[in-house]
Backbone as a ProteinNet text record, in pm:
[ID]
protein_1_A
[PRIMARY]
XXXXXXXXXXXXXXXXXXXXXXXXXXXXXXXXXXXXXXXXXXXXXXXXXXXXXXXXXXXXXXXXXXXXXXXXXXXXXXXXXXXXXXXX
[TERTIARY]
83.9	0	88.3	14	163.1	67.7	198.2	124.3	135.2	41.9	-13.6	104.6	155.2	228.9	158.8	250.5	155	145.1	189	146.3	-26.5	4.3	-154.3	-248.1	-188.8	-314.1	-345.4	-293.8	-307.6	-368.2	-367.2	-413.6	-586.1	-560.9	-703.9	-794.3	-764.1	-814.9	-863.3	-787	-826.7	-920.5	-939.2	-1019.5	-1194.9	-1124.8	-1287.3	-1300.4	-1219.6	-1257.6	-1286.9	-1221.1	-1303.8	-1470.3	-1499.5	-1600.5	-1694.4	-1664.6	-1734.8	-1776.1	-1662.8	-1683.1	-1807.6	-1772.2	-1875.3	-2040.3	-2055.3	-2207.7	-2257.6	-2135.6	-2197.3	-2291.8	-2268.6	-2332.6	-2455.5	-2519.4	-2666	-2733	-2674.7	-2745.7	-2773.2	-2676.6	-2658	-2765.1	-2799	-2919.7	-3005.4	-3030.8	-3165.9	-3214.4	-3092.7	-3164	-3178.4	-3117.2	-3135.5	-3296.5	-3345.1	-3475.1	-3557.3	-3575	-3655.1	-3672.9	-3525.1	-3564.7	-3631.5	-3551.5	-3679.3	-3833.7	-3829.1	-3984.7	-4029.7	-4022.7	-4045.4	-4075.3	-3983.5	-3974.5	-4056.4	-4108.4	-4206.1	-4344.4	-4311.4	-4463.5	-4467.4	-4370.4	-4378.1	-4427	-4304	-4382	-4527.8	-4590.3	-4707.8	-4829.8	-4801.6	-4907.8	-4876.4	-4743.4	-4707.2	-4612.6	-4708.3	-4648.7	-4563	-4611.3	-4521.9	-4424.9	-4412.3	-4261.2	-4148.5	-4204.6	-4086.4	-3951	-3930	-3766.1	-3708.1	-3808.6	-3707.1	-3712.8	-3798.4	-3809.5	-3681.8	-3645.9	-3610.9	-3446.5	-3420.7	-3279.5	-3243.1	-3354.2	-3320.4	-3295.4	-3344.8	-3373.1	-3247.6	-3196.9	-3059	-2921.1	-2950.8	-2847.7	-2866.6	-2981.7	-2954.1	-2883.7	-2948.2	-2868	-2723.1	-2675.7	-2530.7	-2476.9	-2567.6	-2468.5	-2487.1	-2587.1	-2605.1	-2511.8	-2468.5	-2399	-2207.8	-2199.2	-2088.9	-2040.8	-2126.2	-2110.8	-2085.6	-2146	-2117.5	-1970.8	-1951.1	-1813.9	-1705.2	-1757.2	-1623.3	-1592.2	-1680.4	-1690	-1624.4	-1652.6	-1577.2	-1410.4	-1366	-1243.8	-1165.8	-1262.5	-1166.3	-1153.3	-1278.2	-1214.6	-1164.2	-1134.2	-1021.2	-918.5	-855.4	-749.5	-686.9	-764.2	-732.4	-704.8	-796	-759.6	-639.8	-638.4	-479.4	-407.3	-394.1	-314	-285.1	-240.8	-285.6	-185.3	-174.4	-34	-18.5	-122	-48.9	34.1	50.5	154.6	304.4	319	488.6	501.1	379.1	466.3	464.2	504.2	522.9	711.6
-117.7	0	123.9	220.3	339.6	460	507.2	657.7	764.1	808.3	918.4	1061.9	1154.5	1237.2	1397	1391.9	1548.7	1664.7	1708.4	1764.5	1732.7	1585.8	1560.2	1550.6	1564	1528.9	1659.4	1764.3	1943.1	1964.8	1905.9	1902.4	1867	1742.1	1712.7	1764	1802.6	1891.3	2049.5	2096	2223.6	2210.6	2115.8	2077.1	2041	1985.9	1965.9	2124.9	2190.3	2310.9	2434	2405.9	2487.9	2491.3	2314.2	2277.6	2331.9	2349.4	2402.4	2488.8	2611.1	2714.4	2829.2	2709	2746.6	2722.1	2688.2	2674.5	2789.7	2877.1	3012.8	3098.5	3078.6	3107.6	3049.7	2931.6	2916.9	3025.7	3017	3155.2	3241.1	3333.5	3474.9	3409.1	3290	3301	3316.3	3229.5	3220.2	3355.4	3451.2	3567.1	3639	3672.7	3746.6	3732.7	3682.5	3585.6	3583.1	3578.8	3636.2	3760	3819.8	4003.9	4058	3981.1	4022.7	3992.4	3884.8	3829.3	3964.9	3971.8	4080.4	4222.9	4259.8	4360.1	4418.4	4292.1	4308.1	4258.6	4243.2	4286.5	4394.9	4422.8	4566.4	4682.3	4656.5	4733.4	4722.4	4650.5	4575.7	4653.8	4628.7	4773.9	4908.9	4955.7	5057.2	5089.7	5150.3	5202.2	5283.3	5392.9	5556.6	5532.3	5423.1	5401.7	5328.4	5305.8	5212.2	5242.7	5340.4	5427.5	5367.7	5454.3	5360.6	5220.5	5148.5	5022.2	4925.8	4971.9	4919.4	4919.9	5120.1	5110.6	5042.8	5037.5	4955.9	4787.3	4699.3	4580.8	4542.5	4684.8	4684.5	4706.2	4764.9	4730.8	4640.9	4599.2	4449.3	4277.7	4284.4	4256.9	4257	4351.8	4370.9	4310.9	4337.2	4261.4	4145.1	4081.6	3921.4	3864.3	3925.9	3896.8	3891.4	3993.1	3959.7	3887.7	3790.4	3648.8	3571.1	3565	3459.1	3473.8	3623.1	3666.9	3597.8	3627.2	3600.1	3463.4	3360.3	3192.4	3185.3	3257.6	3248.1	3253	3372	3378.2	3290.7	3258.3	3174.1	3041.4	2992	2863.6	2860	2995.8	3040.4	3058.9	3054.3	3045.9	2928.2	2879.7	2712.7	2630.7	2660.8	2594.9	2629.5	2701.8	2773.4	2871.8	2949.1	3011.5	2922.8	2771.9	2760.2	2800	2891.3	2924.7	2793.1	2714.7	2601.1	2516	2512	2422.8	2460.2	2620	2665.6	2630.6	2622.9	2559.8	2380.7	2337	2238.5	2164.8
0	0	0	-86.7	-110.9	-39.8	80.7	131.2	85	112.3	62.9	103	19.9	45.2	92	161.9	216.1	143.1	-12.9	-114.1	-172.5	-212.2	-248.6	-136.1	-27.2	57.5	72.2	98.2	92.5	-59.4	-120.3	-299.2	-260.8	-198.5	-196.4	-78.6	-9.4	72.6	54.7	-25.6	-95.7	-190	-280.9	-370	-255.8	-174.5	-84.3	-33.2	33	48.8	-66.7	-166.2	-256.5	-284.8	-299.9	-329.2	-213.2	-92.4	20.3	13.6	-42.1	-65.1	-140.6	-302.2	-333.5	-300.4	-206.8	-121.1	-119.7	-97.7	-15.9	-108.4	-233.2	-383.7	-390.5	-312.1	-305.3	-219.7	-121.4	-12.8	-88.4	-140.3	-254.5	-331.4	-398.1	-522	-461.5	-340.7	-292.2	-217.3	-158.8	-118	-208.3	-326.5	-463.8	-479.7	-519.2	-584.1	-446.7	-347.5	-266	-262.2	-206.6	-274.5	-452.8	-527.4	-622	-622.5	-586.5	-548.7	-417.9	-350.2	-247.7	-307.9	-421.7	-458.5	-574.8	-585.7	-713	-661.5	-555.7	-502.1	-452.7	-392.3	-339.2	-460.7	-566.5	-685.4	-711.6	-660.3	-745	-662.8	-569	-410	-433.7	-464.2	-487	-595.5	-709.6	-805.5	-806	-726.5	-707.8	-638.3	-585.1	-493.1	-601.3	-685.6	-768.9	-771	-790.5	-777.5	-678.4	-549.5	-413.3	-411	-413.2	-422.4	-471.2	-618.7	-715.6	-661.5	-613.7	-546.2	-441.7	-347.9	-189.9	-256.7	-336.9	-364.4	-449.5	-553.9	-581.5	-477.4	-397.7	-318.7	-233.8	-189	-140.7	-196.1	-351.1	-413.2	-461	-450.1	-420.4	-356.2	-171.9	-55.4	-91.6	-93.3	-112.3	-192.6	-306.3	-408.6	-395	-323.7	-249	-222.4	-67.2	-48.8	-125.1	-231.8	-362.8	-410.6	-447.9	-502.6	-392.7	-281.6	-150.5	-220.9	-168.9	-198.3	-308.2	-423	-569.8	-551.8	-491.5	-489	-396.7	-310.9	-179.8	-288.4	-339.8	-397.7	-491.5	-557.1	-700.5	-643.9	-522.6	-488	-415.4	-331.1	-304	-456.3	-560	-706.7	-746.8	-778.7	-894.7	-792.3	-716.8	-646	-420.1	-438.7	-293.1	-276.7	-77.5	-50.2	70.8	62.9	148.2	80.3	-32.1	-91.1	-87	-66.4	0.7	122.5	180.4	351.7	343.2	282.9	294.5	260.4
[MASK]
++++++++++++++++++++++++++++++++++++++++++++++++++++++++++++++++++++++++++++++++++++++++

């Protein structure tokens, strides 16, 4: 039986933590898509508010979206940039 070296095992471990990572990108859809759903009802009671509506629901969107971005880069860097592979 051949052991496992502590390069690939830091290889495969980043690869599970990337994959983790990107989870965080369901949250971000699923609150996206509630706030639009929300927001288009809101439009829907109130016409004359649409402006604000539309800006508050856009910057909520933003933050939510963030989260997703974070998750993106953390597991774009465990992929192609890990810095656990110099300490080894």
């Amino acid at each position: 039986m051949e052991a496992i070296s502590g390069k690939a095992l830091v290889l495969a471990c980043s690869a599970v933590g990337a994959g983790v990572a990107m989870i965080a990108g369901v949250g971000a859809g699923i609150g996206q898509g509630y706030a639009a759903g929300k927001g288009a009802e809101a439009v829907g009671r109130q016409p004359e508010a649409q402006a604000d509506i539309i800006r508050t629901m856009l910057l909520g969107a933003a933050v939510a979206e963030s989260t997703g971005i974070y998750g993106l880069v953390v597991a774009l860097i465990l992929l192609f940039a890990n810095p656990l592979i110099n300490l080894l």
